Amino acid sequence: MDLLQIDGVAAGYGNKAVLSDLTLALRPGEVLALLGHNGAGKTTALRTIAGLLPARRGTVTLAGTRVEAMSVAQRQALGLRLLPEGRGIFPDLSVAENLDVVAAANCRGAGDLFGMADVFGLFPVLQERRGVRAGSMSGGQQQMLALSLAILGTPRCLMMDEPSIGLAPNIVARIFELVRDLCVKHAMGVLLVEQNVAAAMKIADRIVIMNNGEIVFAGRPDEARAANVWHYF
Amino acid sequence: MLLLQLLVNGLVTGCALGVVAFSFSLVYSTTKIFHVAHAGVYTLAGYLAWSLARAGMPDIVGLIVVPVVCAGFGVVIQRLLYDPLAQRRATHLVVLIASLGLLAIVQNAIAVLWSPDILHFDSTWRVQTIKLVGVTLNYAQIATVVVSVALYGATLFATRHTGIGKRIRAVASNPFLAELTRLHPRRTYAMVMALASALVAVPGMLVGFDLGLQPYTGTTVLLTGTVAVIAGGVGSLTGAFLVSIVVTVLQNLSLLVMPGQWSVGITFLIFVAFMLVRPRGLFAAA
Ligand SMILES: Nc1ncnc2c1ncn2[C@@H]1O[C@H](COP(=O)(O)OP(=O)(O)O)[C@@H](O)[C@H]1O
Ligand SMILES: [Mg+2]
């Protein structure tokens, strides 16, 4: 069964329609990269799935449950999480406080959940900097923290909006490797929105390319490389 | 000894004002609402305590019951006024005007329901005094200092070290992410309003025990309080509390050289001086 299923979804802002008929499916343990040029509607799609923006038409199904009428918090309770673009941490709190506050609201303490100790195991640098104000860290460290916050409590479905923006290539590789690992170990499904097409193609199982709010290509990375899709970027 | 007495009086009033200021700051830094109706809650608390005292309750009952009632009032303000405005995407100016309107309603309702004139408590807080190195302090003043400092310390501790405190600071720091990580910003706003309203009720009562109650005094109190919040650095509880005390002490000392009508002017003079030296406030975060 699909983990996340988006069927005929329409969404937009005011009288501006951005998505008119979006259909997507994400399986457990899979990384699906959603690519496309700036303004294609990728962020809008993630916001609509997360519940920040209402779906004007169509259905969103998460692990068999229809969620398009649910609040953001209700969708999260079902295991859906969004790592938002560029705003993924609480800058005025220390690193440890960031993790504490999110863990308290999202971890249920069961053995298989991803907790603070696991975060420090993955990113030792965050343990070193645990007392530091999060907003004062480097961009790469902030993004490691943002990703840690997004996976605390092990969501079933993780959506990431341009997690690589502003990061050095070795850090991007590291974070993506980690995401890949979580998919395998926890059967987490990942919907990855990226501008960094090359990096996304490396970890994605499947690729969807959007243009002006519509899907213009769907297939495996090697198929995307073979097909002439580069003009969409 | 006049100097010392004025200094101590300033310290007492400054502590009470400090609680008004840091509780206002808590609301402002979390909800971004310039909650001027806070002055109405402050005033209402004194009158509720007065009525309880009139009904024969010991003052301590008022001191415990009134903050709880005010906490409820704060939640009602959030849920019935600020939440609906936020849902309709009202601008900051619209919310400010709504808050000013609520303040006017509360003050006028108090004048109608109780009295437009000054009311005094019959309690003994005011007449029991102690003398220390030539300075006279009544029990209400001593309680004001002790309780205000304790509330400041407790609030500071709670925001740093408790789960709810961290959640409040997280929502203040990034409300968008707070919504995405199940911190329930709307629920948190209601919690902050409850906490701040309970806090502001305490100086509302203690100052009333000492100086009596008037429906419209809260406005000046809040004005000085907001000056302290800004000069202390928005978001800093310590800045709000300490600058309240400093401003009030300086205001009191100015009575040595200038008549009392100038005290609001003095407040703003001090404010301008602060802002020239530290434009972002004394304790502003980096
Ligand atoms: N808050 C908003 N209000 C109005 N229009 C918006 C808003 N956010 C995005 N848009 C518009 O929606 C379209 C899709 O934007 P977006 O989903 O952010 O694209 P992408 O993430 O693919 O770069 C763009 O034309 C953009 O200008
Ligand atoms: Mg985008």
PDB file of N, CA, C and O in Angstrom, chain A residues 47 52 72-73 76-77 81-82 84 87-93 97 100-102 105-106 108 133 149, chain B residues 159-161 163 166-184 285-286:
ATOM      1  N   ARG A  47       3.192  22.300   1.148  1.00  0.00           N
ATOM      2  CA  ARG A  47       2.341  23.015   2.105  1.00  0.00           C
ATOM      3  C   ARG A  47       0.927  22.444   2.109  1.00  0.00           C
ATOM      4  O   ARG A  47       0.286  22.345   3.152  1.00  0.00           O
ATOM      5  N   LEU A  52      -0.900  23.172   5.669  1.00  0.00           N
ATOM      6  CA  LEU A  52      -0.724  24.616   5.865  1.00  0.00           C
ATOM      7  C   LEU A  52      -1.576  25.401   4.872  1.00  0.00           C
ATOM      8  O   LEU A  52      -1.894  26.566   5.095  1.00  0.00           O
ATOM      9  N   VAL A  72      -2.998  20.655  10.621  1.00  0.00           N
ATOM     10  CA  VAL A  72      -1.571  20.332  10.551  1.00  0.00           C
ATOM     11  C   VAL A  72      -1.199  19.348  11.660  1.00  0.00           C
ATOM     12  O   VAL A  72      -0.520  18.342  11.419  1.00  0.00           O
ATOM     13  N   ALA A  73      -1.650  19.645  12.875  1.00  0.00           N
ATOM     14  CA  ALA A  73      -1.277  18.810  14.026  1.00  0.00           C
ATOM     15  C   ALA A  73      -1.845  17.398  13.907  1.00  0.00           C
ATOM     16  O   ALA A  73      -1.177  16.426  14.261  1.00  0.00           O
ATOM     17  N   GLN A  76       0.230  15.447  11.591  1.00  0.00           N
ATOM     18  CA  GLN A  76       1.498  15.077  12.222  1.00  0.00           C
ATOM     19  C   GLN A  76       1.337  13.907  13.155  1.00  0.00           C
ATOM     20  O   GLN A  76       2.213  13.055  13.252  1.00  0.00           O
ATOM     21  N   ALA A  77       0.213  13.886  13.860  1.00  0.00           N
ATOM     22  CA  ALA A  77      -0.035  12.783  14.785  1.00  0.00           C
ATOM     23  C   ALA A  77      -0.071  11.464  14.019  1.00  0.00           C
ATOM     24  O   ALA A  77       0.229  10.410  14.572  1.00  0.00           O
ATOM     25  N   ARG A  81       5.574  14.691   8.518  1.00  0.00           N
ATOM     26  CA  ARG A  81       6.371  15.831   8.996  1.00  0.00           C
ATOM     27  C   ARG A  81       6.927  16.602   7.811  1.00  0.00           C
ATOM     28  O   ARG A  81       7.247  16.026   6.774  1.00  0.00           O
ATOM     29  N   LEU A  82       7.025  17.919   7.994  1.00  0.00           N
ATOM     30  CA  LEU A  82       7.602  18.777   6.964  1.00  0.00           C
ATOM     31  C   LEU A  82       8.805  19.506   7.530  1.00  0.00           C
ATOM     32  O   LEU A  82       8.719  20.150   8.571  1.00  0.00           O
ATOM     33  N   PRO A  84      10.634  22.579   6.797  1.00  0.00           N
ATOM     34  CA  PRO A  84      10.358  23.718   5.919  1.00  0.00           C
ATOM     35  C   PRO A  84      11.643  24.338   5.400  1.00  0.00           C
ATOM     36  O   PRO A  84      12.708  24.177   5.993  1.00  0.00           O
ATOM     37  N   ARG A  87      13.661  27.509   7.527  1.00  0.00           N
ATOM     38  CA  ARG A  87      13.160  27.967   8.816  1.00  0.00           C
ATOM     39  C   ARG A  87      12.951  26.781   9.762  1.00  0.00           C
ATOM     40  O   ARG A  87      11.992  26.732  10.496  1.00  0.00           O
ATOM     41  N   GLY A  88      13.877  25.854   9.740  1.00  0.00           N
ATOM     42  CA  GLY A  88      13.667  24.585  10.426  1.00  0.00           C
ATOM     43  C   GLY A  88      14.131  24.489  11.864  1.00  0.00           C
ATOM     44  O   GLY A  88      14.111  23.406  12.435  1.00  0.00           O
ATOM     45  N   ILE A  89      14.591  25.599  12.452  1.00  0.00           N
ATOM     46  CA  ILE A  89      15.041  25.534  13.846  1.00  0.00           C
ATOM     47  C   ILE A  89      14.410  26.671  14.656  1.00  0.00           C
ATOM     48  O   ILE A  89      13.829  27.599  14.094  1.00  0.00           O
ATOM     49  N   PHE A  90      14.541  26.590  15.984  1.00  0.00           N
ATOM     50  CA  PHE A  90      14.142  27.686  16.860  1.00  0.00           C
ATOM     51  C   PHE A  90      15.417  28.461  17.200  1.00  0.00           C
ATOM     52  O   PHE A  90      16.166  28.053  18.088  1.00  0.00           O
ATOM     53  N   PRO A  91      15.689  29.573  16.495  1.00  0.00           N
ATOM     54  CA  PRO A  91      17.005  30.209  16.600  1.00  0.00           C
ATOM     55  C   PRO A  91      17.352  30.718  17.998  1.00  0.00           C
ATOM     56  O   PRO A  91      18.520  30.756  18.361  1.00  0.00           O
ATOM     57  N   ASP A  92      16.347  31.130  18.781  1.00  0.00           N
ATOM     58  CA  ASP A  92      16.652  31.734  20.089  1.00  0.00           C
ATOM     59  C   ASP A  92      16.859  30.714  21.202  1.00  0.00           C
ATOM     60  O   ASP A  92      17.203  31.083  22.324  1.00  0.00           O
ATOM     61  N   LEU A  93      16.622  29.434  20.904  1.00  0.00           N
ATOM     62  CA  LEU A  93      16.825  28.398  21.919  1.00  0.00           C
ATOM     63  C   LEU A  93      18.179  27.737  21.703  1.00  0.00           C
ATOM     64  O   LEU A  93      18.711  27.760  20.596  1.00  0.00           O
ATOM     65  N   GLU A  97      17.831  22.675  23.911  1.00  0.00           N
ATOM     66  CA  GLU A  97      16.436  23.081  24.119  1.00  0.00           C
ATOM     67  C   GLU A  97      15.593  22.819  22.874  1.00  0.00           C
ATOM     68  O   GLU A  97      14.444  22.384  22.971  1.00  0.00           O
ATOM     69  N   ASP A 100      14.932  19.132  23.016  1.00  0.00           N
ATOM     70  CA  ASP A 100      14.033  18.841  24.149  1.00  0.00           C
ATOM     71  C   ASP A 100      12.582  19.122  23.808  1.00  0.00           C
ATOM     72  O   ASP A 100      11.695  18.311  24.036  1.00  0.00           O
ATOM     73  N   VAL A 101      12.374  20.337  23.295  1.00  0.00           N
ATOM     74  CA  VAL A 101      11.010  20.812  23.147  1.00  0.00           C
ATOM     75  C   VAL A 101      10.295  20.015  22.049  1.00  0.00           C
ATOM     76  O   VAL A 101       9.116  19.675  22.175  1.00  0.00           O
ATOM     77  N   VAL A 102      11.024  19.664  21.000  1.00  0.00           N
ATOM     78  CA  VAL A 102      10.402  18.887  19.924  1.00  0.00           C
ATOM     79  C   VAL A 102      10.226  17.426  20.340  1.00  0.00           C
ATOM     80  O   VAL A 102       9.204  16.799  20.052  1.00  0.00           O
ATOM     81  N   ALA A 105       7.158  16.859  22.503  1.00  0.00           N
ATOM     82  CA  ALA A 105       5.868  16.886  21.822  1.00  0.00           C
ATOM     83  C   ALA A 105       5.705  15.745  20.812  1.00  0.00           C
ATOM     84  O   ALA A 105       4.591  15.456  20.388  1.00  0.00           O
ATOM     85  N   ASN A 106       6.812  15.105  20.430  1.00  0.00           N
ATOM     86  CA  ASN A 106       6.721  14.142  19.333  1.00  0.00           C
ATOM     87  C   ASN A 106       7.205  12.729  19.623  1.00  0.00           C
ATOM     88  O   ASN A 106       6.870  11.812  18.883  1.00  0.00           O
ATOM     89  N   ARG A 108       7.194   9.368  21.817  1.00  0.00           N
ATOM     90  CA  ARG A 108       6.316   8.718  22.780  1.00  0.00           C
ATOM     91  C   ARG A 108       7.097   7.779  23.708  1.00  0.00           C
ATOM     92  O   ARG A 108       6.523   7.083  24.505  1.00  0.00           O
ATOM     93  N   ARG A 133      23.389  28.856  21.419  1.00  0.00           N
ATOM     94  CA  ARG A 133      22.174  29.376  20.804  1.00  0.00           C
ATOM     95  C   ARG A 133      22.127  28.887  19.355  1.00  0.00           C
ATOM     96  O   ARG A 133      23.063  29.125  18.576  1.00  0.00           O
ATOM     97  N   LEU A 149      15.432  17.705  14.148  1.00  0.00           N
ATOM     98  CA  LEU A 149      14.111  18.046  14.683  1.00  0.00           C
ATOM     99  C   LEU A 149      13.015  17.380  13.857  1.00  0.00           C
ATOM    100  O   LEU A 149      12.014  16.895  14.390  1.00  0.00           O
TER     101      LEU A 149
ATOM    102  N   THR B 159      10.688  29.777  32.508  1.00  0.00           N
ATOM    103  CA  THR B 159      10.880  29.890  31.055  1.00  0.00           C
ATOM    104  C   THR B 159      12.169  29.191  30.621  1.00  0.00           C
ATOM    105  O   THR B 159      12.274  28.736  29.494  1.00  0.00           O
ATOM    106  N   ARG B 160      13.151  29.104  31.522  1.00  0.00           N
ATOM    107  CA  ARG B 160      14.408  28.467  31.129  1.00  0.00           C
ATOM    108  C   ARG B 160      14.392  26.946  31.295  1.00  0.00           C
ATOM    109  O   ARG B 160      14.996  26.232  30.517  1.00  0.00           O
ATOM    110  N   HIS B 161      13.724  26.490  32.373  1.00  0.00           N
ATOM    111  CA  HIS B 161      13.963  25.092  32.767  1.00  0.00           C
ATOM    112  C   HIS B 161      12.755  24.171  32.748  1.00  0.00           C
ATOM    113  O   HIS B 161      12.895  22.995  33.033  1.00  0.00           O
ATOM    114  N   GLY B 163       9.301  22.401  30.791  1.00  0.00           N
ATOM    115  CA  GLY B 163       8.847  22.056  29.445  1.00  0.00           C
ATOM    116  C   GLY B 163       7.947  23.137  28.863  1.00  0.00           C
ATOM    117  O   GLY B 163       8.101  23.536  27.709  1.00  0.00           O
ATOM    118  N   LYS B 166      10.006  26.229  27.915  1.00  0.00           N
ATOM    119  CA  LYS B 166      10.759  26.055  26.672  1.00  0.00           C
ATOM    120  C   LYS B 166       9.810  26.122  25.478  1.00  0.00           C
ATOM    121  O   LYS B 166      10.151  26.662  24.428  1.00  0.00           O
ATOM    122  N   ARG B 167       8.619  25.549  25.671  1.00  0.00           N
ATOM    123  CA  ARG B 167       7.670  25.578  24.574  1.00  0.00           C
ATOM    124  C   ARG B 167       7.253  27.016  24.258  1.00  0.00           C
ATOM    125  O   ARG B 167       7.169  27.410  23.095  1.00  0.00           O
ATOM    126  N   ILE B 168       7.034  27.811  25.311  1.00  0.00           N
ATOM    127  CA  ILE B 168       6.661  29.215  25.109  1.00  0.00           C
ATOM    128  C   ILE B 168       7.773  29.935  24.332  1.00  0.00           C
ATOM    129  O   ILE B 168       7.509  30.664  23.370  1.00  0.00           O
ATOM    130  N   ARG B 169       9.027  29.695  24.721  1.00  0.00           N
ATOM    131  CA  ARG B 169      10.132  30.368  24.034  1.00  0.00           C
ATOM    132  C   ARG B 169      10.281  29.858  22.600  1.00  0.00           C
ATOM    133  O   ARG B 169      10.643  30.619  21.697  1.00  0.00           O
ATOM    134  N   ALA B 170       9.996  28.579  22.392  1.00  0.00           N
ATOM    135  CA  ALA B 170      10.082  28.028  21.028  1.00  0.00           C
ATOM    136  C   ALA B 170       9.026  28.677  20.136  1.00  0.00           C
ATOM    137  O   ALA B 170       9.322  29.091  19.015  1.00  0.00           O
ATOM    138  N   VAL B 171       7.800  28.784  20.645  1.00  0.00           N
ATOM    139  CA  VAL B 171       6.729  29.406  19.863  1.00  0.00           C
ATOM    140  C   VAL B 171       7.080  30.860  19.565  1.00  0.00           C
ATOM    141  O   VAL B 171       6.859  31.350  18.458  1.00  0.00           O
ATOM    142  N   ALA B 172       7.674  31.554  20.556  1.00  0.00           N
ATOM    143  CA  ALA B 172       8.069  32.947  20.335  1.00  0.00           C
ATOM    144  C   ALA B 172       9.157  33.030  19.273  1.00  0.00           C
ATOM    145  O   ALA B 172       9.166  33.940  18.451  1.00  0.00           O
ATOM    146  N   SER B 173      10.058  32.064  19.256  1.00  0.00           N
ATOM    147  CA  SER B 173      11.213  32.100  18.370  1.00  0.00           C
ATOM    148  C   SER B 173      10.857  31.773  16.918  1.00  0.00           C
ATOM    149  O   SER B 173      11.405  32.363  15.993  1.00  0.00           O
ATOM    150  N   ASN B 174       9.953  30.821  16.711  1.00  0.00           N
ATOM    151  CA  ASN B 174       9.586  30.426  15.348  1.00  0.00           C
ATOM    152  C   ASN B 174       8.193  29.780  15.352  1.00  0.00           C
ATOM    153  O   ASN B 174       8.066  28.558  15.374  1.00  0.00           O
ATOM    154  N   PRO B 175       7.137  30.617  15.320  1.00  0.00           N
ATOM    155  CA  PRO B 175       5.774  30.082  15.419  1.00  0.00           C
ATOM    156  C   PRO B 175       5.430  29.141  14.261  1.00  0.00           C
ATOM    157  O   PRO B 175       4.674  28.187  14.431  1.00  0.00           O
ATOM    158  N   PHE B 176       6.016  29.404  13.101  1.00  0.00           N
ATOM    159  CA  PHE B 176       5.744  28.573  11.922  1.00  0.00           C
ATOM    160  C   PHE B 176       6.228  27.142  12.166  1.00  0.00           C
ATOM    161  O   PHE B 176       5.488  26.176  11.985  1.00  0.00           O
ATOM    162  N   LEU B 177       7.477  27.016  12.628  1.00  0.00           N
ATOM    163  CA  LEU B 177       8.000  25.681  12.911  1.00  0.00           C
ATOM    164  C   LEU B 177       7.257  25.054  14.094  1.00  0.00           C
ATOM    165  O   LEU B 177       7.050  23.837  14.131  1.00  0.00           O
ATOM    166  N   ALA B 178       6.864  25.884  15.061  1.00  0.00           N
ATOM    167  CA  ALA B 178       6.141  25.362  16.226  1.00  0.00           C
ATOM    168  C   ALA B 178       4.873  24.643  15.779  1.00  0.00           C
ATOM    169  O   ALA B 178       4.513  23.591  16.307  1.00  0.00           O
ATOM    170  N   GLU B 179       4.202  25.220  14.778  1.00  0.00           N
ATOM    171  CA  GLU B 179       2.995  24.570  14.286  1.00  0.00           C
ATOM    172  C   GLU B 179       3.337  23.246  13.612  1.00  0.00           C
ATOM    173  O   GLU B 179       2.593  22.271  13.728  1.00  0.00           O
ATOM    174  N   LEU B 180       4.490  23.189  12.946  1.00  0.00           N
ATOM    175  CA  LEU B 180       4.883  21.973  12.227  1.00  0.00           C
ATOM    176  C   LEU B 180       5.453  20.892  13.141  1.00  0.00           C
ATOM    177  O   LEU B 180       5.699  19.781  12.711  1.00  0.00           O
ATOM    178  N   THR B 181       5.734  21.230  14.408  1.00  0.00           N
ATOM    179  CA  THR B 181       6.303  20.233  15.311  1.00  0.00           C
ATOM    180  C   THR B 181       5.381  19.959  16.498  1.00  0.00           C
ATOM    181  O   THR B 181       5.833  19.562  17.571  1.00  0.00           O
ATOM    182  N   ARG B 182       4.110  20.200  16.308  1.00  0.00           N
ATOM    183  CA  ARG B 182       3.083  19.888  17.311  1.00  0.00           C
ATOM    184  C   ARG B 182       3.270  20.613  18.632  1.00  0.00           C
ATOM    185  O   ARG B 182       2.979  20.065  19.688  1.00  0.00           O
ATOM    186  N   LEU B 183       3.756  21.851  18.586  1.00  0.00           N
ATOM    187  CA  LEU B 183       3.847  22.624  19.818  1.00  0.00           C
ATOM    188  C   LEU B 183       2.565  23.432  20.038  1.00  0.00           C
ATOM    189  O   LEU B 183       2.453  24.150  21.023  1.00  0.00           O
ATOM    190  N   HIS B 184       1.628  23.350  19.126  1.00  0.00           N
ATOM    191  CA  HIS B 184       0.310  23.979  19.270  1.00  0.00           C
ATOM    192  C   HIS B 184       0.398  25.458  19.656  1.00  0.00           C
ATOM    193  O   HIS B 184       0.070  25.837  20.778  1.00  0.00           O
ATOM    194  N   ALA B 285      18.914  40.548  22.842  1.00  0.00           N
ATOM    195  CA  ALA B 285      19.656  39.376  22.365  1.00  0.00           C
ATOM    196  C   ALA B 285      20.469  39.783  21.143  1.00  0.00           C
ATOM    197  O   ALA B 285      20.161  40.759  20.469  1.00  0.00           O
ATOM    198  N   ALA B 286      21.504  39.029  20.870  1.00  0.00           N
ATOM    199  CA  ALA B 286      22.394  39.347  19.738  1.00  0.00           C
ATOM    200  C   ALA B 286      21.635  39.368  18.420  1.00  0.00           C
ATOM    201  O   ALA B 286      20.672  38.661  18.232  1.00  0.00           O
TER     202      ALA B 286
END
